[in-house]
mmCIF file of C-alpha atoms and ligand atoms in Angstrom:
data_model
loop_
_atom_site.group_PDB
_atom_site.id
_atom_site.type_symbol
_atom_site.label_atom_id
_atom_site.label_comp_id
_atom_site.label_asym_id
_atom_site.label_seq_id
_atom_site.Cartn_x
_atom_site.Cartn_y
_atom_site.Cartn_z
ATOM 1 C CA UNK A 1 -40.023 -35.629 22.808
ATOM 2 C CA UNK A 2 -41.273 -32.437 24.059
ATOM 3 C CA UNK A 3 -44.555 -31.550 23.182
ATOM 4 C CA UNK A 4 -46.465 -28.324 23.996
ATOM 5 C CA UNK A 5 -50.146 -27.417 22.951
ATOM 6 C CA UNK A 6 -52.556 -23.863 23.622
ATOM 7 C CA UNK A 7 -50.069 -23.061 26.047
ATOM 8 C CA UNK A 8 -51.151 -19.586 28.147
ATOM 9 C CA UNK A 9 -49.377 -18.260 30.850
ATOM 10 C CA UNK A 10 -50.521 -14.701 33.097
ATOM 11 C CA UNK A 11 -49.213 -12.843 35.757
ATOM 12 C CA UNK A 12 -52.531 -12.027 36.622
ATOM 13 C CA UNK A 13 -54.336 -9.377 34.011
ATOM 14 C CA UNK A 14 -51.277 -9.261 31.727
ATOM 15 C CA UNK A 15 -51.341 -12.190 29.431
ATOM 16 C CA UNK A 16 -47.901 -13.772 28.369
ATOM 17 C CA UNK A 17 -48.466 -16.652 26.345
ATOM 18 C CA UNK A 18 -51.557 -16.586 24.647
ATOM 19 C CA UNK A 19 -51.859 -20.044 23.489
ATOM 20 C CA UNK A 20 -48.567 -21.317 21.561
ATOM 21 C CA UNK A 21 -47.650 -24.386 20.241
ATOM 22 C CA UNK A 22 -43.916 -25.992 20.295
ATOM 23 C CA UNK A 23 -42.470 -28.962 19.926
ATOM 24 C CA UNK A 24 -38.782 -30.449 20.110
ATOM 25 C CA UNK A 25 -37.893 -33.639 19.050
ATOM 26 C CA UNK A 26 -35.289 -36.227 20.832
ATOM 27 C CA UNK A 27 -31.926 -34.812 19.638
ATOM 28 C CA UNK A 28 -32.835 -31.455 17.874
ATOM 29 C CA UNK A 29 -31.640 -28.013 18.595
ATOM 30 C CA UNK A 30 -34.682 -25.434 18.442
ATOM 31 C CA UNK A 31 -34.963 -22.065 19.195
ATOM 32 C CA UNK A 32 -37.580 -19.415 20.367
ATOM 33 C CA UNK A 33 -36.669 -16.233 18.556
ATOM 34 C CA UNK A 34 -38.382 -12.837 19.910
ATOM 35 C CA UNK A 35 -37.679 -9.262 21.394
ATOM 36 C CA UNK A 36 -38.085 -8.113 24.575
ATOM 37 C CA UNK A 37 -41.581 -8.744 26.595
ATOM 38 C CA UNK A 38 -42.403 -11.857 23.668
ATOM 39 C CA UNK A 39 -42.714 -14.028 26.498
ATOM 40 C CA UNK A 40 -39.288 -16.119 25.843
ATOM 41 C CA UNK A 41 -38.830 -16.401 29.777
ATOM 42 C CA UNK A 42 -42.077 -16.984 30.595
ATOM 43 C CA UNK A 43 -42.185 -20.267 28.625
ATOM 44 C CA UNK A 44 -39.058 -21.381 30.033
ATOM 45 C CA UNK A 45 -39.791 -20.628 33.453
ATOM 46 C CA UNK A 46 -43.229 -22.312 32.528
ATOM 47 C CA UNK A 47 -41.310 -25.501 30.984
ATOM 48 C CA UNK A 48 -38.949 -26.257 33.696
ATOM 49 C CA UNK A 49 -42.252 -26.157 36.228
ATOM 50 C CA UNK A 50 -41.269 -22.423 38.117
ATOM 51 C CA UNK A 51 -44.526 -20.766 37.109
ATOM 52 C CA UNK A 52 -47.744 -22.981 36.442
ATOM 53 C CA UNK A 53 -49.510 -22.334 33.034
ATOM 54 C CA UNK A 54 -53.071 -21.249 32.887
ATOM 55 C CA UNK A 55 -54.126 -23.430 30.103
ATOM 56 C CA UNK A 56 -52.509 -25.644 27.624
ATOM 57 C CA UNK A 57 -50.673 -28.848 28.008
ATOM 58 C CA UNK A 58 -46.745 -29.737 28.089
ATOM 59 C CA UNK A 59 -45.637 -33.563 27.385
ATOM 60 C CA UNK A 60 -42.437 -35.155 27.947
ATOM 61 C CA UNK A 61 -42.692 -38.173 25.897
ATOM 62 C CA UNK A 62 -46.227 -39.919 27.248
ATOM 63 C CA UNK A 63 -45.970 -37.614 30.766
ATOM 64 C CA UNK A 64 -48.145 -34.552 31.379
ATOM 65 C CA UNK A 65 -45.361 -32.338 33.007
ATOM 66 C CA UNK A 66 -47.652 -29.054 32.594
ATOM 67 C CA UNK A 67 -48.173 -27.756 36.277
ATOM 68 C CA UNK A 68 -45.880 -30.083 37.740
ATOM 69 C CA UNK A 69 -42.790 -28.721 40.362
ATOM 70 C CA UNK A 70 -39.748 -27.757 39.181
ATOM 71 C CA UNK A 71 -37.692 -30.516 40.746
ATOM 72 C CA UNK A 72 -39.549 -33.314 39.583
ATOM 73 C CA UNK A 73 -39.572 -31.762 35.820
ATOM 74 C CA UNK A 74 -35.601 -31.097 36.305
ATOM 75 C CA UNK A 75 -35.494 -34.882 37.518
ATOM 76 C CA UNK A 76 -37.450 -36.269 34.520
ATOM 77 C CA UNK A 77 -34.402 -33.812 32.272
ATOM 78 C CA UNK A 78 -35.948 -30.753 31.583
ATOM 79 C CA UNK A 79 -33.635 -28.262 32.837
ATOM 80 C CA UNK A 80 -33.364 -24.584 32.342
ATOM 81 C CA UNK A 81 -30.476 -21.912 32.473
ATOM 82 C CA UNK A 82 -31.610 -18.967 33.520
ATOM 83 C CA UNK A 83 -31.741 -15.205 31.970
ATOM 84 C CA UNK A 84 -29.383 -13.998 33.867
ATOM 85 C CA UNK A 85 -27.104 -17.074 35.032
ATOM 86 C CA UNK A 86 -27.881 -17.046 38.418
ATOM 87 C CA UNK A 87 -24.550 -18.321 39.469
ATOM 88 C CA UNK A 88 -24.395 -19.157 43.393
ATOM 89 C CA UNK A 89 -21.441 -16.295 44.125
ATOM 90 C CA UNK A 90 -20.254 -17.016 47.170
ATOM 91 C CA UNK A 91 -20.034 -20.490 46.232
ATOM 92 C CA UNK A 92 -17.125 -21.783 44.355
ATOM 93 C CA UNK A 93 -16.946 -22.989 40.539
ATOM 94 C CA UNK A 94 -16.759 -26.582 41.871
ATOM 95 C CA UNK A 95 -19.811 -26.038 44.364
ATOM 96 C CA UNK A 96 -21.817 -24.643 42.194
ATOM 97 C CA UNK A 97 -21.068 -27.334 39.465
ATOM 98 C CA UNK A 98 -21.866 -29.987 42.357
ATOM 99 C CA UNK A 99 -25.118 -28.855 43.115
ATOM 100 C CA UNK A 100 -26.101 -28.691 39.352
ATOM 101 C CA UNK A 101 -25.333 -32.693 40.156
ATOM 102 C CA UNK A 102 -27.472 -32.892 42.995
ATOM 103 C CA UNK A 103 -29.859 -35.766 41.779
ATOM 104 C CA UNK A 104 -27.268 -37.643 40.171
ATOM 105 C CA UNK A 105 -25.240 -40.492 41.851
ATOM 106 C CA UNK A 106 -22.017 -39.524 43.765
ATOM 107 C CA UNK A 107 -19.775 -41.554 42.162
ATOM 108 C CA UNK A 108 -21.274 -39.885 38.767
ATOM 109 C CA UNK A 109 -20.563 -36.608 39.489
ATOM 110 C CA UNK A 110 -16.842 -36.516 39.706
ATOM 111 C CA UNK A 111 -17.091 -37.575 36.662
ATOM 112 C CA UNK A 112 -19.304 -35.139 35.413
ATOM 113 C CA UNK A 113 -17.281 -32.191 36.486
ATOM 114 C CA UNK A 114 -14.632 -33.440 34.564
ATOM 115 C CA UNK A 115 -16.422 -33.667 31.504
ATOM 116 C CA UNK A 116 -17.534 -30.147 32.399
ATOM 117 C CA UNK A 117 -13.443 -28.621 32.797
ATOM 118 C CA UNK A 118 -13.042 -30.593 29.283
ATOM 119 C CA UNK A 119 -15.907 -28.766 27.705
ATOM 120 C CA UNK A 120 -15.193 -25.663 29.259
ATOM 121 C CA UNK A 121 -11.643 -25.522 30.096
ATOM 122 C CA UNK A 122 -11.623 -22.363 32.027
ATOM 123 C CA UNK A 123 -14.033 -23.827 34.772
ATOM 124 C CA UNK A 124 -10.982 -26.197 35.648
ATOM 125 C CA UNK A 125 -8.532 -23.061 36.227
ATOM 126 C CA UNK A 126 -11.298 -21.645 38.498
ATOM 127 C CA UNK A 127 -12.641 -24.437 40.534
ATOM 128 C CA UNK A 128 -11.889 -22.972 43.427
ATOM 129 C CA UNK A 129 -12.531 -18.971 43.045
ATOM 130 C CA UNK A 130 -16.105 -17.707 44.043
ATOM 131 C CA UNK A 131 -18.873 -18.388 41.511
ATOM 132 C CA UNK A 132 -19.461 -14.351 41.795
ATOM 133 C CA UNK A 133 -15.277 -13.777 41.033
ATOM 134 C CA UNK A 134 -15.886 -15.139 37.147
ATOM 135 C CA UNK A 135 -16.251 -12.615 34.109
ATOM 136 C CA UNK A 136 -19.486 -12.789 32.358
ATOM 137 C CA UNK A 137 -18.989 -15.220 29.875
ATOM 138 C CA UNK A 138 -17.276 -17.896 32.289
ATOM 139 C CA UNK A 139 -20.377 -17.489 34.700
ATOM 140 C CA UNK A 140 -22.723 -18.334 31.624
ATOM 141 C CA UNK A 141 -20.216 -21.337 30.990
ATOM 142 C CA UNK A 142 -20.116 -21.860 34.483
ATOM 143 C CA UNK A 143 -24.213 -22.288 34.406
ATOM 144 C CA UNK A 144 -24.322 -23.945 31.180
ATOM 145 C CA UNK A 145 -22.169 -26.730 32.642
ATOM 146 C CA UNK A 146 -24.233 -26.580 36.220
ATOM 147 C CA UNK A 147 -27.677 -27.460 33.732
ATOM 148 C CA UNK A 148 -25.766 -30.108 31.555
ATOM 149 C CA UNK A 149 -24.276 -31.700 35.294
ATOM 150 C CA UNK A 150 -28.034 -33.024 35.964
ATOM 151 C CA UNK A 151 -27.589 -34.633 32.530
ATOM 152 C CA UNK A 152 -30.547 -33.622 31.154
ATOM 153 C CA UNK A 153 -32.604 -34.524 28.362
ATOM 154 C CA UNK A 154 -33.533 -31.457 26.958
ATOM 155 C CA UNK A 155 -31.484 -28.213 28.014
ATOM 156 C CA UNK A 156 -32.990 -24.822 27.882
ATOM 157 C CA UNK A 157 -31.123 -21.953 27.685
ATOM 158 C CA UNK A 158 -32.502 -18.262 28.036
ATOM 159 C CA UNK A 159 -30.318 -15.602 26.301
ATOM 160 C CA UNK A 160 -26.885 -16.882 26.776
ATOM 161 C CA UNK A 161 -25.644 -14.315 24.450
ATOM 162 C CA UNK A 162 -26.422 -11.612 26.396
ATOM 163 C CA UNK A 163 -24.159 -8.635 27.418
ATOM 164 C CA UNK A 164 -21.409 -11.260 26.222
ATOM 165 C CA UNK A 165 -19.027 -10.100 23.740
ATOM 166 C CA UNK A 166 -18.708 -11.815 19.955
ATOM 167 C CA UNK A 167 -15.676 -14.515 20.810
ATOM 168 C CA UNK A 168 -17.149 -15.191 23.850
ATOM 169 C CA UNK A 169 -20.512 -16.017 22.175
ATOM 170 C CA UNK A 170 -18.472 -17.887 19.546
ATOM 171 C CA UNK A 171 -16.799 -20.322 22.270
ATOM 172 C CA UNK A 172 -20.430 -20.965 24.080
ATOM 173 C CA UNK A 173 -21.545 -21.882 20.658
ATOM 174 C CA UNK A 174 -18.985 -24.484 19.691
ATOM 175 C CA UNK A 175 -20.071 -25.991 23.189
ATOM 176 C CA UNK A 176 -23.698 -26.170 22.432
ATOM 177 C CA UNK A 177 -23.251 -27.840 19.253
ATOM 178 C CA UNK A 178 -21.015 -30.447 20.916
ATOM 179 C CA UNK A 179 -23.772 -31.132 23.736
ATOM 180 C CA UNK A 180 -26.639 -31.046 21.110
ATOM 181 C CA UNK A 181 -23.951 -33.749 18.930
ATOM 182 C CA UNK A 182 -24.408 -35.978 21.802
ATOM 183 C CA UNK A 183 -28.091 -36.113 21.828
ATOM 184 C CA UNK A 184 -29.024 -33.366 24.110
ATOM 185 C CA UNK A 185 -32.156 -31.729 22.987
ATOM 186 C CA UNK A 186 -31.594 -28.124 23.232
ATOM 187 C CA UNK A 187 -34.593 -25.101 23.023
ATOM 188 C CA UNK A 188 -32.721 -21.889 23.169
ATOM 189 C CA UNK A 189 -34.413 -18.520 23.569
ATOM 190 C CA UNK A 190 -32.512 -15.639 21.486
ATOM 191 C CA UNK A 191 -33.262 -11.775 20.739
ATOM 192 C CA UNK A 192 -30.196 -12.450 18.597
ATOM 193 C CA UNK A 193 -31.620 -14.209 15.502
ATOM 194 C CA UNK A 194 -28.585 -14.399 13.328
ATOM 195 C CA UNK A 195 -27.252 -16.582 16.724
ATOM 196 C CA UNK A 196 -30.261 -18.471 17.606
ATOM 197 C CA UNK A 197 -30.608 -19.473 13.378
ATOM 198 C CA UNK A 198 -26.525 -20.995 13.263
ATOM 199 C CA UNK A 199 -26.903 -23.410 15.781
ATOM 200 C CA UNK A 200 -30.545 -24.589 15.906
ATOM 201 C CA UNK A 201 -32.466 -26.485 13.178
ATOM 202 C CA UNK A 202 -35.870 -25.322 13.678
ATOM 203 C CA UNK A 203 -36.934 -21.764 14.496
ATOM 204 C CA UNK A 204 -40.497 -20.365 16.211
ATOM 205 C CA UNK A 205 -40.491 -16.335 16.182
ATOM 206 C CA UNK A 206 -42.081 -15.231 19.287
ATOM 207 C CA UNK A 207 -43.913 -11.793 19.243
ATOM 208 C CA UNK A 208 -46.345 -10.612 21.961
ATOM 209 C CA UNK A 209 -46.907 -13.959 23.330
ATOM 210 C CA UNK A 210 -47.945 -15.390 19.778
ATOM 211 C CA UNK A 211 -46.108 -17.478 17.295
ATOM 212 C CA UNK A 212 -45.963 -15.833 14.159
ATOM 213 C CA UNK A 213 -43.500 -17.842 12.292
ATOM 214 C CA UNK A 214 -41.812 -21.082 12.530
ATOM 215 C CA UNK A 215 -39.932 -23.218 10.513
ATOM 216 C CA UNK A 216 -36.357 -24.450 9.292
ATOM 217 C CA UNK A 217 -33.588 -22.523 10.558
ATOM 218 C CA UNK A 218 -33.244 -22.095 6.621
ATOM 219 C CA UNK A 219 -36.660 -20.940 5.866
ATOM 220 C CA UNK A 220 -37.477 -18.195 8.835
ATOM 221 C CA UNK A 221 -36.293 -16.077 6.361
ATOM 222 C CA UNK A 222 -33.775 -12.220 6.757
ATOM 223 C CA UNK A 223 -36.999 -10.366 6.029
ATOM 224 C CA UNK A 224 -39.412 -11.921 8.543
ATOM 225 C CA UNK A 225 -37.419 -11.689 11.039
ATOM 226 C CA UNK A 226 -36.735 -8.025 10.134
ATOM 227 C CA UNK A 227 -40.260 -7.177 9.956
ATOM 228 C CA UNK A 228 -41.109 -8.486 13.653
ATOM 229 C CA UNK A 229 -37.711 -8.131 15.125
ATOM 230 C CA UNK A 230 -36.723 -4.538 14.354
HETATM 231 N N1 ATP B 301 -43.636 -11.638 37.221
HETATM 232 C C1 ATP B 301 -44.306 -10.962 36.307
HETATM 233 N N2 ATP B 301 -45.404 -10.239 36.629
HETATM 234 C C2 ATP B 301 -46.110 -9.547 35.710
HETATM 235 N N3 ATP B 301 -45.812 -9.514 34.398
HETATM 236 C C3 ATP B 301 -44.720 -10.196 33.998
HETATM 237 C C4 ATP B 301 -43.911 -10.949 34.922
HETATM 238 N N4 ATP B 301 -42.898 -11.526 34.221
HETATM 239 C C5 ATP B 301 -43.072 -11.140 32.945
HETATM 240 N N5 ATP B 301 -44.155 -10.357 32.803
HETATM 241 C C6 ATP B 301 -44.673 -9.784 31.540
HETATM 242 O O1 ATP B 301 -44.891 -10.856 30.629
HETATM 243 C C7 ATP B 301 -44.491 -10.501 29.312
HETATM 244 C C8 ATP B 301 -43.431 -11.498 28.820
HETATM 245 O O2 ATP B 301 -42.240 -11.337 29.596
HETATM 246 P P1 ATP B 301 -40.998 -12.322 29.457
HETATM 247 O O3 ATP B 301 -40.039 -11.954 30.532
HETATM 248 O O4 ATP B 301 -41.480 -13.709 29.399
HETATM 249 O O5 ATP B 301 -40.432 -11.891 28.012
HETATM 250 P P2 ATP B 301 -39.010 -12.157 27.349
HETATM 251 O O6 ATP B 301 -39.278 -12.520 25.931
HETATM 252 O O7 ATP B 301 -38.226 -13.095 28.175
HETATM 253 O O8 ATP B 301 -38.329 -10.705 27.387
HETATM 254 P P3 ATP B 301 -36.753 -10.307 27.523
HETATM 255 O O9 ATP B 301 -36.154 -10.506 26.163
HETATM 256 O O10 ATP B 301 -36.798 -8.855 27.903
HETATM 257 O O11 ATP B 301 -36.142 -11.176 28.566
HETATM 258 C C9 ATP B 301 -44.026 -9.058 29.394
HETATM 259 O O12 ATP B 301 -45.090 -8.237 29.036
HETATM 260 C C10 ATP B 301 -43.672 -8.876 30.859
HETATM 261 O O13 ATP B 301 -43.825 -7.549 31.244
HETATM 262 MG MG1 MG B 302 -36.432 -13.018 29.022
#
């Protein structure tokens, strides 16, 4: 479905991607595996059109979306949650959830935000505190269910484990795999491999802007991952 080829990205002299290769098909769960400074955000920023690449080419289907704005790419279903959440804190749960909805239909996204309290049934409690007012892990649910409200085709999701404790992780999990078991195509970035390798099917390890290993969740074996991980 997705389909990415030589891709390079550079701020500049520093050199990101250096010319990586990654593809997700309709309905699987992949993930991007790689420490700190592999370039994990730089391809998802890249992917859901925020930076431009340098070189290389991204398809959706038959559509070049390489180069192309971020809100046309988030309207064709590629959508991204950011490193970091970004949660809209003065807004509340429910605002923030709307504007997650903001190329759908009206009618639609009622709906949609009660699919979203089902999935994550804190959000419901909260609909009405500030975005900012939420713990950690309910502002990565909170922006989880703000990327799936554009109902997108493929999801991306940049280090939602992060800072968030084990059960927390654990509950965010369960949710992924019941998006990704209703089709959504989902790339997930992860320093945590032992995470990233449970929920996904396919792995690519990411190291200094170069894949070095990819395969079957089953495959990208303890040892590799050891060697360019630790
Ligand atoms: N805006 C920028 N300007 C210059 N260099 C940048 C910029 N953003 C990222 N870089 C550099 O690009 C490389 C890849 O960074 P990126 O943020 O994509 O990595 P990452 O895998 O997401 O890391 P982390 O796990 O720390 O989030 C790093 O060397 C980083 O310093
Ligand atoms: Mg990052």
């Amino acid at each position: 479905m997705i389909k990415i080829e030589d891709l390079v990205v550079r701020y500049g002299a520093v050199v990101a991607l250096r010319g990586i290769s990654i593809e997700v098909e309709a309905g699987e769960a992949v993930s991007v595996i790689g420490p700190n400074g592999a370039g994990k955000t730089s391809l998802m920023r890249c992917l859901a059109g925020l930076i431009k690449p340098s070189a290389g080419s991204i398809m959706l289907d038959a559509q070049r979306i390489g180069g192309k704005a971020a809100h046309i790419v988030s309207r064709q279903g590629v959508v991204l949650v950011p490193e970091g959440r970004a949660i809209l804190a003065p807004l509340s749960v429910k605002q923030n959830l709307q504007m997650g909805g903001y190329n759908q239909p009206k009618a639609e996204v009622k709906a949609s935000i009660d699919d979203m309290i089902a999935l994550f049934p804190v959000l419901g409690r909260r609909l009405d505190s500030a975005g900012g007012l939420l713990s950690g892990g309910e502002q990565q649910m909170l922006a989880i269910a703000r990327g799936l409200m554009a109902k997108p085709r493929l999801l991306m999701l940049d280090e939602p484990s992060m800072g968030l404790a084990p059960k927390v992780v654990d509950n965010i999990l369960d949710a992924l795999r019941l998006v990704a078991g209703l089709g959504t195509s989902i790339l997930l970035a992860e320093q945590n491999a032992s995470l990233a390798l449970d929920i996904t099917e396919r792995a690519y390890v990411l190291v200094n802007g170069e894949i070095v290993a990819s395969g079957a969740a089953a495959e990208v074996g303890e040892d590799l991952l050891e060697r360019y991980l630790s």
